Every structure is written in C-alpha cells, then in structure tokens.
PDB file of C-alpha atoms in Angstrom:
ATOM      1  CA  MET I   1     -24.791 -29.079   5.005  1.00  0.00           C
ATOM      2  CA  PRO I   2     -25.318 -29.139   1.184  1.00  0.00           C
ATOM      3  CA  PRO I   3     -28.448 -27.651  -0.286  1.00  0.00           C
ATOM      4  CA  LYS I   4     -31.949 -29.104  -0.016  1.00  0.00           C
ATOM      5  CA  PRO I   5     -32.780 -31.845  -2.526  1.00  0.00           C
ATOM      6  CA  TRP I   6     -34.675 -30.300  -5.478  1.00  0.00           C
ATOM      7  CA  SER I   7     -38.437 -31.124  -5.353  1.00  0.00           C
ATOM      8  CA  GLY I   8     -38.791 -30.764  -8.994  1.00  0.00           C
ATOM      9  CA  ARG I   9     -40.691 -27.508  -8.929  1.00  0.00           C
ATOM     10  CA  GLY I  10     -39.351 -24.000  -9.024  1.00  0.00           C
ATOM     11  CA  ARG I  11     -35.534 -23.128  -8.831  1.00  0.00           C
ATOM     12  CA  PRO I  12     -33.234 -25.792  -7.537  1.00  0.00           C
ATOM     13  CA  PRO I  13     -32.033 -24.931  -3.924  1.00  0.00           C
ATOM     14  CA  ARG I  14     -28.373 -23.680  -3.860  1.00  0.00           C
ATOM     15  CA  LEU I  15     -27.820 -22.325  -0.334  1.00  0.00           C
ATOM     16  CA  LEU I  16     -25.929 -24.193   2.296  1.00  0.00           C
ATOM     17  CA  ARG I  17     -27.817 -25.186   5.222  1.00  0.00           C
ATOM     18  CA  ARG I  18     -27.492 -25.734   9.076  1.00  0.00           C
ATOM     19  CA  ASN I  19     -29.111 -27.894  11.558  1.00  0.00           C
ATOM     20  CA  ARG I  20     -28.598 -28.847  15.060  1.00  0.00           C
ATOM     21  CA  GLN I  21     -25.605 -31.149  14.276  1.00  0.00           C
ATOM     22  CA  HIS I  22     -24.069 -28.673  11.957  1.00  0.00           C
ATOM     23  CA  GLN I  23     -23.548 -25.502  13.812  1.00  0.00           C
ATOM     24  CA  PRO I  24     -20.448 -23.220  13.671  1.00  0.00           C
ATOM     25  CA  ALA I  25     -18.021 -23.494  16.580  1.00  0.00           C
ATOM     26  CA  ALA I  26     -16.953 -20.386  18.613  1.00  0.00           C
ATOM     27  CA  VAL I  27     -13.249 -19.733  18.505  1.00  0.00           C
ATOM     28  CA  LYS I  28     -12.934 -19.545  22.142  1.00  0.00           C
ATOM     29  CA  ALA I  29     -14.555 -22.853  22.686  1.00  0.00           C
ATOM     30  CA  LEU I  30     -12.298 -24.354  19.929  1.00  0.00           C
ATOM     31  CA  ALA I  31      -9.036 -22.937  21.617  1.00  0.00           C
ATOM     32  CA  ILE I  32     -10.094 -24.274  25.011  1.00  0.00           C
ATOM     33  CA  ASP I  33     -10.807 -27.743  23.624  1.00  0.00           C
ATOM     34  CA  LEU I  34      -7.388 -27.914  21.802  1.00  0.00           C
ATOM     35  CA  PRO I  35      -5.107 -30.517  23.284  1.00  0.00           C
ATOM     36  CA  ALA I  36      -1.790 -29.184  25.184  1.00  0.00           C
ATOM     37  CA  LYS I  37       0.490 -30.438  22.263  1.00  0.00           C
ATOM     38  CA  ALA I  38      -1.206 -27.935  19.862  1.00  0.00           C
ATOM     39  CA  TRP I  39       0.295 -25.030  21.828  1.00  0.00           C
ATOM     40  CA  ARG I  40       3.855 -23.738  21.155  1.00  0.00           C
ATOM     41  CA  THR I  41       5.753 -20.923  22.832  1.00  0.00           C
ATOM     42  CA  ILE I  42       7.158 -18.669  20.062  1.00  0.00           C
ATOM     43  CA  THR I  43       9.628 -15.606  20.192  1.00  0.00           C
ATOM     44  CA  TRP I  44       9.120 -13.380  17.281  1.00  0.00           C
ATOM     45  CA  ARG I  45      11.213 -10.320  17.904  1.00  0.00           C
ATOM     46  CA  GLN I  46      13.565  -8.369  20.330  1.00  0.00           C
ATOM     47  CA  GLY I  47      11.626  -5.971  22.451  1.00  0.00           C
ATOM     48  CA  THR I  48      12.894  -3.000  24.294  1.00  0.00           C
ATOM     49  CA  ASN I  49      13.753  -4.811  27.384  1.00  0.00           C
ATOM     50  CA  GLU I  50      13.560  -8.353  26.532  1.00  0.00           C
ATOM     51  CA  LYS I  51      12.583 -10.963  23.803  1.00  0.00           C
ATOM     52  CA  LEU I  52       8.810 -10.940  22.973  1.00  0.00           C
ATOM     53  CA  THR I  53       7.424 -14.286  23.639  1.00  0.00           C
ATOM     54  CA  SER I  54       4.062 -15.952  23.912  1.00  0.00           C
ATOM     55  CA  ARG I  55       2.039 -19.323  23.540  1.00  0.00           C
ATOM     56  CA  PHE I  56       0.337 -19.834  20.087  1.00  0.00           C
ATOM     57  CA  ALA I  57      -1.787 -22.396  18.488  1.00  0.00           C
ATOM     58  CA  ARG I  58      -2.959 -22.679  14.957  1.00  0.00           C
ATOM     59  CA  VAL I  59      -5.787 -24.561  13.262  1.00  0.00           C
ATOM     60  CA  ARG I  60      -7.422 -24.781   9.702  1.00  0.00           C
ATOM     61  CA  VAL I  61     -10.742 -23.403   9.781  1.00  0.00           C
ATOM     62  CA  ARG I  62     -13.423 -22.058   7.465  1.00  0.00           C
ATOM     63  CA  ALA I  63     -15.161 -18.771   8.434  1.00  0.00           C
ATOM     64  CA  ALA I  64     -18.996 -19.614   8.998  1.00  0.00           C
ATOM     65  CA  HIS I  65     -20.238 -16.097   9.404  1.00  0.00           C
ATOM     66  CA  ARG I  66     -23.533 -15.949   7.410  1.00  0.00           C
ATOM     67  CA  ASP I  67     -22.489 -18.819   5.486  1.00  0.00           C
ATOM     68  CA  TYR I  68     -26.179 -19.903   4.925  1.00  0.00           C
ATOM     69  CA  TRP I  69     -26.153 -17.181   2.242  1.00  0.00           C
ATOM     70  CA  GLN I  70     -23.374 -18.886   0.426  1.00  0.00           C
ATOM     71  CA  THR I  71     -23.642 -21.432  -2.397  1.00  0.00           C
ATOM     72  CA  THR I  72     -20.301 -22.871  -1.750  1.00  0.00           C
ATOM     73  CA  PRO I  73     -18.252 -23.225   1.571  1.00  0.00           C
ATOM     74  CA  ARG I  74     -15.476 -20.622   2.183  1.00  0.00           C
ATOM     75  CA  LEU I  75     -11.896 -21.498   1.632  1.00  0.00           C
ATOM     76  CA  GLU I  76      -9.727 -22.748   4.484  1.00  0.00           C
ATOM     77  CA  GLU I  77      -7.767 -20.295   6.326  1.00  0.00           C
ATOM     78  CA  TRP I  78      -5.342 -20.300   9.353  1.00  0.00           C
ATOM     79  CA  LEU I  79      -6.898 -19.480  12.777  1.00  0.00           C
ATOM     80  CA  LEU I  80      -4.044 -18.149  14.909  1.00  0.00           C
ATOM     81  CA  ILE I  81      -4.770 -18.090  18.582  1.00  0.00           C
ATOM     82  CA  GLU I  82      -2.634 -16.433  21.237  1.00  0.00           C
ATOM     83  CA  TRP I  83      -3.025 -17.742  24.971  1.00  0.00           C
ATOM     84  CA  PRO I  84      -0.196 -16.218  27.242  1.00  0.00           C
ATOM     85  CA  LYS I  85       0.761 -18.331  30.190  1.00  0.00           C
ATOM     86  CA  GLY I  86      -0.929 -17.031  33.351  1.00  0.00           C
ATOM     87  CA  GLU I  87      -4.021 -15.847  31.621  1.00  0.00           C
ATOM     88  CA  ASP I  88      -7.455 -17.423  32.220  1.00  0.00           C
ATOM     89  CA  GLN I  89      -8.451 -17.463  28.552  1.00  0.00           C
ATOM     90  CA  PRO I  90      -7.092 -16.717  25.041  1.00  0.00           C
ATOM     91  CA  THR I  91      -6.393 -12.999  24.462  1.00  0.00           C
ATOM     92  CA  LYS I  92      -6.080 -12.637  20.673  1.00  0.00           C
ATOM     93  CA  TYR I  93      -7.448 -14.438  17.609  1.00  0.00           C
ATOM     94  CA  TRP I  94      -6.232 -13.896  13.863  1.00  0.00           C
ATOM     95  CA  LEU I  95      -7.530 -15.301  10.545  1.00  0.00           C
ATOM     96  CA  SER I  96      -4.800 -15.550   7.882  1.00  0.00           C
ATOM     97  CA  THR I  97      -4.855 -16.454   4.122  1.00  0.00           C
ATOM     98  CA  LEU I  98      -1.116 -17.387   4.146  1.00  0.00           C
ATOM     99  CA  PRO I  99      -0.284 -20.821   2.488  1.00  0.00           C
ATOM    100  CA  GLU I 100      -0.867 -23.959   4.280  1.00  0.00           C
ATOM    101  CA  GLU I 101       2.802 -24.953   4.374  1.00  0.00           C
ATOM    102  CA  VAL I 102       3.769 -21.739   5.943  1.00  0.00           C
ATOM    103  CA  ALA I 103       6.109 -22.030   9.058  1.00  0.00           C
ATOM    104  CA  PHE I 104       4.431 -21.545  12.420  1.00  0.00           C
ATOM    105  CA  ARG I 105       7.145 -18.900  13.383  1.00  0.00           C
ATOM    106  CA  THR I 106       6.568 -17.053  10.190  1.00  0.00           C
ATOM    107  CA  LEU I 107       2.677 -17.127  10.720  1.00  0.00           C
ATOM    108  CA  VAL I 108       3.131 -15.342  14.026  1.00  0.00           C
ATOM    109  CA  GLU I 109       5.770 -12.816  13.002  1.00  0.00           C
ATOM    110  CA  THR I 110       3.311 -11.846  10.196  1.00  0.00           C
ATOM    111  CA  ALA I 111       0.336 -11.489  12.653  1.00  0.00           C
ATOM    112  CA  LYS I 112       2.462  -9.287  14.855  1.00  0.00           C
ATOM    113  CA  LEU I 113       3.527  -6.949  12.152  1.00  0.00           C
ATOM    114  CA  ARG I 114       0.404  -5.019  12.767  1.00  0.00           C
ATOM    115  CA  TRP I 115       1.982  -3.243  15.931  1.00  0.00           C
ATOM    116  CA  ARG I 116       4.892  -2.109  13.754  1.00  0.00           C
ATOM    117  CA  ILE I 117       2.604  -0.793  11.064  1.00  0.00           C
ATOM    118  CA  GLU I 118       0.743   1.320  13.551  1.00  0.00           C
ATOM    119  CA  ARG I 119       3.737   2.450  15.103  1.00  0.00           C
ATOM    120  CA  ASP I 120       5.055   3.482  11.906  1.00  0.00           C
ATOM    121  CA  TYR I 121       1.871   5.219  10.834  1.00  0.00           C
ATOM    122  CA  GLN I 122       1.938   7.121  14.154  1.00  0.00           C
ATOM    123  CA  GLU I 123       5.591   8.343  13.761  1.00  0.00           C
ATOM    124  CA  LEU I 124       4.684   9.303  10.139  1.00  0.00           C
ATOM    125  CA  LYS I 125       2.120  11.604  11.305  1.00  0.00           C
ATOM    126  CA  GLN I 126       3.658  12.959  14.386  1.00  0.00           C
ATOM    127  CA  GLU I 127       7.420  13.056  13.738  1.00  0.00           C
ATOM    128  CA  VAL I 128       7.760  13.434   9.997  1.00  0.00           C
ATOM    129  CA  GLY I 129       4.842  15.641   9.033  1.00  0.00           C
ATOM    130  CA  LEU I 130       2.278  13.309   7.363  1.00  0.00           C
ATOM    131  CA  GLY I 131      -0.449  14.673   9.653  1.00  0.00           C
ATOM    132  CA  HIS I 132       0.279  18.388   8.553  1.00  0.00           C
ATOM    133  CA  PHE I 133      -1.167  18.000   4.998  1.00  0.00           C
ATOM    134  CA  GLU I 134      -4.219  20.251   4.797  1.00  0.00           C
ATOM    135  CA  GLY I 135      -4.688  20.283   0.892  1.00  0.00           C
ATOM    136  CA  ARG I 136      -7.872  19.163  -1.001  1.00  0.00           C
ATOM    137  CA  GLY I 137      -6.362  17.464  -3.963  1.00  0.00           C
ATOM    138  CA  TRP I 138      -4.760  13.964  -4.675  1.00  0.00           C
ATOM    139  CA  ARG I 139      -1.810  15.210  -6.420  1.00  0.00           C
ATOM    140  CA  GLY I 140      -0.703  17.376  -3.500  1.00  0.00           C
ATOM    141  CA  PHE I 141      -1.435  14.705  -0.983  1.00  0.00           C
ATOM    142  CA  HIS I 142       0.553  12.146  -3.337  1.00  0.00           C
ATOM    143  CA  HIS I 143       3.554  14.321  -3.263  1.00  0.00           C
ATOM    144  CA  HIS I 144       3.361  15.276   0.402  1.00  0.00           C
ATOM    145  CA  ALA I 145       3.080  11.575   1.370  1.00  0.00           C
ATOM    146  CA  THR I 146       5.847  10.621  -0.906  1.00  0.00           C
ATOM    147  CA  MET I 147       8.292  12.981   0.549  1.00  0.00           C
ATOM    148  CA  CYS I 148       7.268  11.754   4.206  1.00  0.00           C
ATOM    149  CA  ILE I 149       7.681   8.152   3.381  1.00  0.00           C
ATOM    150  CA  ALA I 150      11.130   8.854   1.786  1.00  0.00           C
ATOM    151  CA  ALA I 151      12.294  10.876   4.812  1.00  0.00           C
ATOM    152  CA  TYR I 152      10.877   8.179   7.191  1.00  0.00           C
ATOM    153  CA  GLY I 153      12.633   5.336   5.202  1.00  0.00           C
ATOM    154  CA  PHE I 154      15.895   7.240   5.571  1.00  0.00           C
ATOM    155  CA  LEU I 155      15.470   7.582   9.214  1.00  0.00           C
ATOM    156  CA  ILE I 156      14.808   3.945   9.567  1.00  0.00           C
ATOM    157  CA  SER I 157      17.651   2.925   7.515  1.00  0.00           C
ATOM    158  CA  GLU I 158      20.015   5.224   9.779  1.00  0.00           C
ATOM    159  CA  ARG I 159      18.474   3.649  12.931  1.00  0.00           C
ATOM    160  CA  GLU I 160      19.393   0.140  11.892  1.00  0.00           C
ATOM    161  CA  THR I 161      23.106   1.413  12.194  1.00  0.00           C
ATOM    162  CA  ILE I 162      22.917   2.587  15.847  1.00  0.00           C
ATOM    163  CA  PRO I 163      23.671  -0.068  18.448  1.00  0.00           C
ATOM    164  CA  PRO I 164      22.017  -2.192  19.653  1.00  0.00           C
ATOM    165  CA  SER I 165      20.091  -2.580  16.499  1.00  0.00           C
ATOM    166  CA  GLY I 166      23.267  -2.851  14.530  1.00  0.00           C
ATOM    167  CA  ALA I 167      26.946  -2.208  14.157  1.00  0.00           C
ATOM    168  CA  ARG I 168      27.657   1.414  13.284  1.00  0.00           C
ATOM    169  CA  ARG I 169      28.695   1.893   9.691  1.00  0.00           C
ATOM    170  CA  ALA I 170      32.363   3.191   9.442  1.00  0.00           C
ATOM    171  CA  ARG I 171      31.547   4.830   6.226  1.00  0.00           C
ATOM    172  CA  PRO I 172      28.500   6.960   5.206  1.00  0.00           C
ATOM    173  CA  ILE I 173      25.772   5.930   2.769  1.00  0.00           C
ATOM    174  CA  PRO I 174      27.201   5.796  -0.893  1.00  0.00           C
ATOM    175  CA  PHE I 175      26.071   8.461  -3.135  1.00  0.00           C
ATOM    176  CA  ALA I 176      23.863   7.100  -5.972  1.00  0.00           C
ATOM    177  CA  ARG I 177      24.798   8.937  -9.104  1.00  0.00           C
ATOM    178  CA  ALA I 178      22.081   9.852 -11.651  1.00  0.00           C
ATOM    179  CA  PRO I 179      22.595   8.263 -15.098  1.00  0.00           C
ATOM    180  CA  ALA I 180      24.249  10.194 -17.897  1.00  0.00           C
ATOM    181  CA  ASP I 181      20.978  10.385 -19.983  1.00  0.00           C
ATOM    182  CA  TYR I 182      18.862  11.620 -16.972  1.00  0.00           C
ATOM    183  CA  ARG I 183      16.681  14.639 -17.577  1.00  0.00           C
ATOM    184  CA  PRO I 184      14.682  16.169 -14.630  1.00  0.00           C
ATOM    185  CA  ARG I 185      10.946  16.702 -15.498  1.00  0.00           C
ATOM    186  CA  GLY I 186      10.345  20.376 -16.550  1.00  0.00           C
ATOM    187  CA  SER I 187      13.953  21.165 -17.369  1.00  0.00           C
ATOM    188  CA  ALA I 188      15.179  23.019 -20.535  1.00  0.00           C
ATOM    189  CA  ALA I 189      17.033  19.894 -21.594  1.00  0.00           C
ATOM    190  CA  ALA I 190      13.892  17.956 -21.557  1.00  0.00           C
ATOM    191  CA  ASP I 191      12.247  16.761 -24.749  1.00  0.00           C
ATOM    192  CA  PRO I 192       9.922  19.270 -26.092  1.00  0.00           C
ATOM    193  CA  THR I 193       7.290  16.708 -27.043  1.00  0.00           C
ATOM    194  CA  SER I 194       6.036  13.665 -25.262  1.00  0.00           C
ATOM    195  CA  HIS I 195       7.372  11.582 -28.219  1.00  0.00           C
ATOM    196  CA  SER I 196      11.049  12.465 -28.759  1.00  0.00           C
ATOM    197  CA  LYS I 197      11.411  10.503 -31.935  1.00  0.00           C
ATOM    198  CA  PHE I 198       9.037  13.095 -33.643  1.00  0.00           C
ATOM    199  CA  ASP I 199      11.358  16.087 -32.888  1.00  0.00           C
ATOM    200  CA  ARG I 200      14.876  15.503 -34.325  1.00  0.00           C
ATOM    201  CA  ASP I 201      16.336  18.957 -33.187  1.00  0.00           C
ATOM    202  CA  ASP I 202      17.998  19.464 -29.917  1.00  0.00           C
ATOM    203  CA  ALA I 203      16.099  22.125 -27.941  1.00  0.00           C
ATOM    204  CA  ASN I 204      19.364  23.623 -26.669  1.00  0.00           C
ATOM    205  CA  ALA I 205      20.981  24.031 -30.222  1.00  0.00           C
ATOM    206  CA  ALA I 206      20.992  27.466 -31.957  1.00  0.00           C
ATOM    207  CA  ARG I 207      18.807  27.256 -34.896  1.00  0.00           C
ATOM    208  CA  THR I 208      20.620  29.962 -37.078  1.00  0.00           C
ATOM    209  CA  ARG I 209      21.427  27.602 -40.132  1.00  0.00           C
ATOM    210  CA  ALA I 210      20.614  29.408 -43.459  1.00  0.00           C
ATOM    211  CA  ARG I 211      18.122  27.870 -45.728  1.00  0.00           C
ATOM    212  CA  PRO I 212      20.057  26.336 -48.782  1.00  0.00           C
ATOM    213  CA  ASN I 213      17.584  27.549 -51.396  1.00  0.00           C
ATOM    214  CA  ALA I 214      16.376  30.913 -50.067  1.00  0.00           C
ATOM    215  CA  VAL I 215      13.979  32.579 -52.506  1.00  0.00           C
ATOM    216  CA  GLU I 216      12.380  36.146 -52.543  1.00  0.00           C
ATOM    217  CA  MET I 217       8.847  36.413 -51.195  1.00  0.00           C
ATOM    218  CA  SER I 218       6.667  39.107 -52.295  1.00  0.00           C
ATOM    219  CA  LEU I 219       4.951  41.105 -49.675  1.00  0.00           C
ATOM    220  CA  LEU I 220       1.818  43.337 -49.702  1.00  0.00           C
ATOM    221  CA  ARG I 221       2.702  46.844 -48.806  1.00  0.00           C
ATOM    222  CA  ASP I 222      -0.010  48.724 -46.820  1.00  0.00           C
ATOM    223  CA  GLN I 223      -0.624  52.001 -48.286  1.00  0.00           C
ATOM    224  CA  VAL I 224       0.187  55.015 -46.056  1.00  0.00           C
ATOM    225  CA  ARG I 225      -2.324  57.615 -46.136  1.00  0.00           C
ATOM    226  CA  PRO I 226      -1.267  61.289 -45.199  1.00  0.00           C
ATOM    227  CA  LEU I 227      -2.869  62.805 -42.149  1.00  0.00           C
ATOM    228  CA  PRO I 228      -5.438  65.522 -42.979  1.00  0.00           C
ATOM    229  CA  THR I 229      -4.147  69.030 -42.462  1.00  0.00           C
ATOM    230  CA  PRO I 230      -6.121  70.687 -39.635  1.00  0.00           C
ATOM    231  CA  GLN I 231      -8.010  73.827 -40.610  1.00  0.00           C
ATOM    232  CA  PHE I 232      -9.182  76.557 -38.321  1.00  0.00           C
ATOM    233  CA  VAL I 233     -12.416  78.590 -39.049  1.00  0.00           C
ATOM    234  CA  THR I 234     -12.904  82.018 -37.602  1.00  0.00           C
ATOM    235  CA  PRO I 235     -16.359  83.388 -37.349  1.00  0.00           C
TER     236      PRO I 235
END
C-alpha cells in the first residue's frame, strides 16, 4: 500500500504499508495455485547418462522481504519454480533479474549454470592446484589463480574435442605467434622508462660515439704527501 496520508504535522510519511488485504504471498503457495498450463517440461543439457529434464514455471514478482522499510516497491523479477513430476511439492526456486523478454529455456539454462560453476570451482581446487596456495599477498594469489584458470581453460578446451562431447580434431591447436613488437616485461629489450617517447636511444645499442666538440676539462690534482720516515730511538 502507499504511505499514510500526511496529517500536516511532522515529516510526510514515506514508507510503504501492509494490512490484512495487502500481505506478501509465499512462493510455495503461489506455485501450488498456478494453473496447469503455466508448467512446461524443459530440457537444459545432456547429462552423463541421459538428458536433464524437469518441469518449470515462471512468474513476474516483486520481492516483499521487509518492504515496509522501503519508500518505493522493488523492481519486478522472474520467479522460476521447479516442480519435477512425481514430487509432492516444488523442489527449487530462483529469483532472476534477466530481461522480461528472455526465453523460457534460456532462463532455465542460466539458473542451472550454478551446478557447473560449483563443479568447475571444485576441479580448480582439487585437480589444477588452486587450493594449494598458501601465500598472504594479493599479487601472489593473483598470479597463482591466473595460471590455474589458464590451465583449466586449456583442459576444458581439449575435453570438448573428445567424443562424445565433440569430434576429435585432426590437427592440434594452432600456435599463436607473438607480434613482432612484443617485448616481455623485465627483458633487456624493454623500454628503460615507462614513457618510451622520452628515451630516444636503444637500450641495446653501443653508445661509443665520440662527441663532435670534445674539449679539455681541467681537473684538480690531489697533493700527494710523502709518508714520514720511521725513526728508532734507543735508550
């Protein structure tokens, strides 16, 4: 409900209200009350033994958790409900901020990506070595995680070529050549300064060129004092 009417004293009310007629609905009750035509059987991917299929329904809703502390209603979201055949009640619920015109199958596939993400994270920690990092700095972890993710991405790319995921490649992965002007960080050929335009000389070039107008330079000669001659005194 909208805020209370302003009585003319104090600050104008801004918070939303509830009463007996305006109460949030539980997602379970909402799912049970949906008509039969709202449910669709959708297959989202191929599993290990068979295709993964279940029954889903989706509804546009607004989250009502503690909305009485809000001044405006929350934005509409997709409520995705999974109710497999043979179950007494729905088993899973998702709230999604995907666009309103998103396809039903795309919504289901996106919701089911969570299992794949958790599986990838588990393999990263156990198989590739992400869980072996014992450092204390962000830089070290960043380098360690980068190498693990790159290795895991390579393994996934190779797994896609193994039947039944895909047809095996007849030729290996093409070798990507570095550009001609590529300079590894920290190498001798790297620019001596962060702004190469301020340093016009090549770091590897021999700088033995004679000065065109060499002139004599006077130097101060340090006076060399002779060491004192040792003297021996006898009693």
